[in-house]
Amino acid sequence: MDLTNASALVTGGAGGFGSATARRLAERGAKVVIADVADERGEALARELGNGSVYVRTDILDEAAIANAVEVAVKRGPLRAAVIVHGGPPAPGLGGRVVNKDGQRQPLAYFTHKLNVYLTSAFAVTSQAAEAMAKNDPLASGQRGVIINTASIAGFEGLPGQTAYSAAKGGIIGMILTLARDLAPFGIRAMAIAPGSFQTFVFDSSPEKALAKWAPIFLNPERMGDPDEYARLAVHIVENDFLNGTTIRLDGAQRLPGQDL
C-alpha cells in the first residue's frame, strides 16, 4: 500500500499507540488525521508531524464525529489506511469480577459500556473508513485501503475481572476474517493487532510500579512493550498487501495468568 499523496486516519491518535503510529505513517508520506479527545496532545502532535497532518477532536461513540474525521481525511487525499487504537472513558458502576467477593453481581451497564467503547465504536470507525476507501481509485495492485483494529491478548485469555473487556476485544478478533471477506471485493484489507502489556500513557504516572506488577509474566524480552513496536507492526501491515484477515499477537510470548496479579 503506497501512502504517497494519501491520507491516514488514526483514532486514539494522541495516545501511546496512536501517536507512535501517526509518526510512522507520516514518515511514509501520509497526511495523518489524528482523531482523539486529548486536544493539547493531539494539536502538538499535528504540529510536530506537519505534512498536512491535522488533529480532529473525535468522540468515537458519536457517528457524526467519526464521519467528520473521515471527511477531513478524504479532503487531504484518498484514505488508504485507518488504524483504530482508541480506548475510552471509564465505565459506570461496579468493575471487577462478574460476582465480587461480597456476592454482588456486575451491573449490565458496565458490560454494555465496555462493549460500546471497545467494540461497537471500532465497528463504527471501520465501516465509515471502509465506505470512504471503497470510493478510492485502486492502486496498480488493485488495493484501495487497509483497516487495522486493536484487539488485546485479553481477547484470548483475560485476567480475572476482565470479562467485559475480554468480550469486547474477543469480538474484534472474531470479526476480522469476516471483515476481510466483506471488503475483499473492494480491494480493502482488514487486520488486527493484539498487544500485550505496553508502556503507554496509562502507566506513565507509575512505570516502576507497572513493571513490577507485570514483570512475572514477561518471557522475552523481560520488559513492557514500546508503543513504537506497535507502530512498526502497523506500518508493516499497511505496506504488506498479503497480510489480511487475521490478528497478530504482539506480546513477547506473554501469557496472562488465571489469577489476580
C-alpha positions as a printed Julia matrix, in Angstrom:
261×3 Matrix{Float64}:
   0.0     0.0    0.0
   1.59    3.23  -1.18
   0.75    6.19   1.09
   2.22    8.86  -1.18
  -0.27   11.74  -1.51
  -2.72    9.72   0.57
  -4.35   10.25   3.95
  -4.45    8.03   7.01
  -6.84    8.08   9.97
  -5.66    7.15  13.46
  -8.33    7.11  16.16
  -6.87    7.49  19.62
  -4.11    9.22  17.67
  -2.87   11.28  20.61
  -2.31    8.25  22.84
   0.69    5.98  23.14
  -0.05    3.53  20.31
  -1.77    6.22  18.26
   0.94    8.89  18.38
   3.68    6.38  17.59
   1.65    5.07  14.65
   0.87    8.58  13.4
   4.59    9.39  13.35
   5.43    6.24  11.4
   2.63    6.8    8.89
   3.71   10.41   8.37
   7.25    9.19   7.68
   5.76    7.12   4.84
   4.22   10.24   3.33
   0.67   10.02   4.67
  -1.27   13.07   5.76
  -2.47   11.83   9.12
  -5.76   12.74  10.75
  -5.22   12.4   14.5
  -8.68   11.65  15.89
  -8.94   11.89  19.68
 -10.34   13.96  22.55
  -6.93   14.84  24.03
  -6.78   18.31  22.48
  -3.43   19.5   23.79
  -1.51   16.34  22.88
  -3.3    15.97  19.56
  -2.64   19.51  18.41
   1.01   19.33  19.48
   1.46   16.08  17.55
  -0.12   17.55  14.41
   2.3    20.48  14.56
   5.19   18.05  15.01
   4.17   15.94  12.01
   3.44   18.77   9.58
   2.94   17.44   6.04
  -0.75   18.37   6.08
  -1.46   16.24   9.15
  -4.16   17.58  11.44
  -5.81   16.94  14.79
  -9.6    16.49  14.76
 -11.45   16.22  18.05
 -13.42   12.99  17.72
 -15.73   11.19  20.13
 -15.53    7.58  18.96
 -19.04    6.93  20.34
 -20.51    9.61  18.05
 -21.13    8.6   14.42
 -21.28   12.22  13.27
 -17.89   12.93  14.84
 -16.4     9.86  13.14
 -17.9    10.95   9.82
 -16.32   14.37  10.22
 -12.87   12.87  10.88
 -13.19   10.62   7.82
 -14.29   13.58   5.7
 -11.3    15.63   6.84
  -9.02   12.76   5.85
 -10.6    12.32   2.41
 -10.18   16.03   1.67
  -6.43   15.63   2.23
  -6.09   12.7   -0.13
  -7.54    9.24  -0.71
  -7.96    7.48   2.61
  -5.67    4.47   2.29
  -5.1     3.46   5.93
  -7.18    3.56   9.1
  -5.7     2.45  12.41
  -8.17    2.16  15.28
  -6.33    2.29  18.59
  -8.66    4.24  20.87
  -9.52    3.47  24.46
 -12.41    5.28  26.07
 -13.97    6.81  29.19
 -14.24    4.83  32.44
 -17.22    2.51  32.7
 -20.02    3.36  35.15
 -20.9     1.11  38.04
 -19.05   -1.77  39.55
 -15.99   -3.18  37.8
 -14.04   -6.28  38.75
 -15.33   -9.84  38.66
 -18.8   -10.73  37.41
 -19.69  -11.59  41.03
 -17.48   -9.91  43.62
 -16.31  -11.22  46.99
 -19.48   -9.84  48.59
 -21.65  -11.84  46.18
 -22.74   -8.74  44.28
 -23.12   -9.07  40.5
 -21.63   -6.67  38.0
 -24.23   -4.26  36.57
 -25.24   -4.74  32.96
 -24.44   -1.06  32.32
 -20.76   -1.79  32.95
 -20.67   -4.64  30.43
 -22.63   -2.66  27.84
 -20.35    0.34  28.22
 -17.22   -1.76  27.66
 -18.7    -3.28  24.5
 -19.67    0.16  23.2
 -16.26    1.71  23.84
 -14.05   -1.13  22.64
 -16.15   -3.0   20.06
 -19.17   -1.07  18.77
 -17.14    2.1   18.25
 -14.41    0.1   16.49
 -17.0    -1.2   14.04
 -18.39    2.31  13.58
 -14.96    3.64  12.57
 -14.24    0.56  10.45
 -17.47    0.81   8.48
 -17.13    4.54   7.78
 -13.47    4.23   6.81
 -14.3     1.29   4.54
 -17.08    3.24   2.85
 -14.65    6.04   2.04
 -11.94    3.63   0.86
 -14.38    1.85  -1.47
 -14.62    5.1   -3.46
 -10.84    5.3   -3.98
  -9.29    4.62  -7.34
  -7.42    1.31  -6.97
  -3.65    1.28  -6.99
  -1.77   -0.79  -9.58
  -2.01   -3.71  -7.11
  -5.79   -3.45  -7.09
  -5.75   -2.3   -3.47
  -7.85    0.6   -2.2
  -7.1     0.59   1.51
  -6.36   -1.25   4.75
  -8.02   -1.07   8.18
  -6.22   -2.15  11.34
  -8.14   -2.68  14.56
  -6.6    -3.07  18.01
  -7.55   -6.17  19.95
  -5.69   -7.37  23.07
  -4.25  -10.59  24.39
  -7.13  -10.3   26.88
  -9.35  -11.2   23.93
  -7.74  -14.64  24.06
  -7.1   -15.02  27.8
  -8.3   -12.25  30.07
  -7.36  -11.78  33.71
 -10.0   -12.22  36.42
 -12.19   -9.12  36.38
 -11.76   -8.59  32.63
 -14.85  -10.42  31.36
 -16.4    -7.36  29.7
 -13.09   -6.15  28.26
 -12.24   -9.66  27.04
 -15.63   -9.96  25.37
 -15.11   -6.67  23.54
 -11.58   -7.48  22.4
 -12.59  -11.04  21.56
 -15.31   -9.51  19.38
 -12.68   -7.63  17.4
 -10.66  -10.82  16.94
 -13.8   -12.65  15.85
 -14.86  -10.1   13.23
 -11.54   -9.6   11.42
 -11.7   -12.53   8.98
 -15.34  -11.77   8.16
 -14.48   -8.11   7.62
 -11.72   -9.16   5.24
 -14.22  -11.29   3.33
 -16.81   -8.49   3.22
 -14.29   -5.92   2.0
 -12.28   -8.09  -0.41
 -14.38   -7.15  -3.47
 -13.34   -3.52  -2.93
  -9.63   -4.27  -2.52
  -9.72   -3.34   1.18
  -7.84   -5.44   3.74
  -8.76   -5.9    7.42
  -6.28   -6.81  10.14
  -5.95   -6.6   13.91
  -3.08   -6.34  16.38
  -3.44   -7.9   19.84
  -0.9    -6.19  22.12
   0.3    -7.47  25.46
   1.39   -5.06  28.21
   2.81   -1.84  26.78
   4.31    1.28  28.34
   1.58    3.69  27.22
   0.16    6.82  28.86
  -1.91    4.6   31.17
   1.28    3.64  33.01
   3.2     6.9   32.7
   2.43    8.02  36.25
   3.98    4.92  37.81
   6.12    2.97  35.3
   8.16    1.24  38.01
   5.01    0.05  39.78
   3.54   -1.19  36.48
   6.73   -3.02  35.56
   6.9    -4.67  38.97
   3.28   -5.81  38.64
   3.63   -7.28  35.15
   7.26   -8.48  35.31
   6.43  -12.04  36.48
   4.56  -12.78  33.24
   7.09  -11.36  30.77
   9.05  -14.03  28.93
  11.44  -12.46  26.4
  12.22   -9.61  26.34
  11.71   -9.11  30.06
  10.04   -5.71  29.82
   6.85   -3.96  28.77
   6.35   -3.23  25.1
   7.34    0.07  23.47
   4.46    1.78  21.58
   6.8     2.22  18.62
   6.89   -1.57  18.33
   3.14   -1.48  17.77
   3.58    1.34  15.26
   6.22   -0.51  13.28
   3.97   -3.55  13.02
   1.03   -1.37  11.95
   3.09    0.22   9.18
   4.33   -3.19   8.05
   0.72   -4.37   7.8
  -0.12   -1.29   5.73
   2.77   -1.95   3.35
   2.41   -5.75   3.08
  -0.61   -6.47   0.87
  -0.55  -10.19   1.71
  -1.44   -9.59   5.35
  -5.19   -9.85   5.56
  -7.97  -11.32   7.69
  -6.05  -12.22  10.82
  -4.98  -10.98  14.26
  -1.29  -10.76  15.14
  -0.29  -11.1   18.79
   2.36   -8.57  19.79
   3.34   -9.64  23.29
   6.84  -11.1   23.55
   5.23  -14.5   24.3
   3.44  -13.01  27.32
   0.58  -15.1   28.7
  -1.91  -13.87  31.28
  -2.4   -15.95  34.43
  -5.73  -17.25  35.65
  -5.41  -15.5   38.99
  -5.13  -11.88  40.16
  -1.72  -10.24  39.89
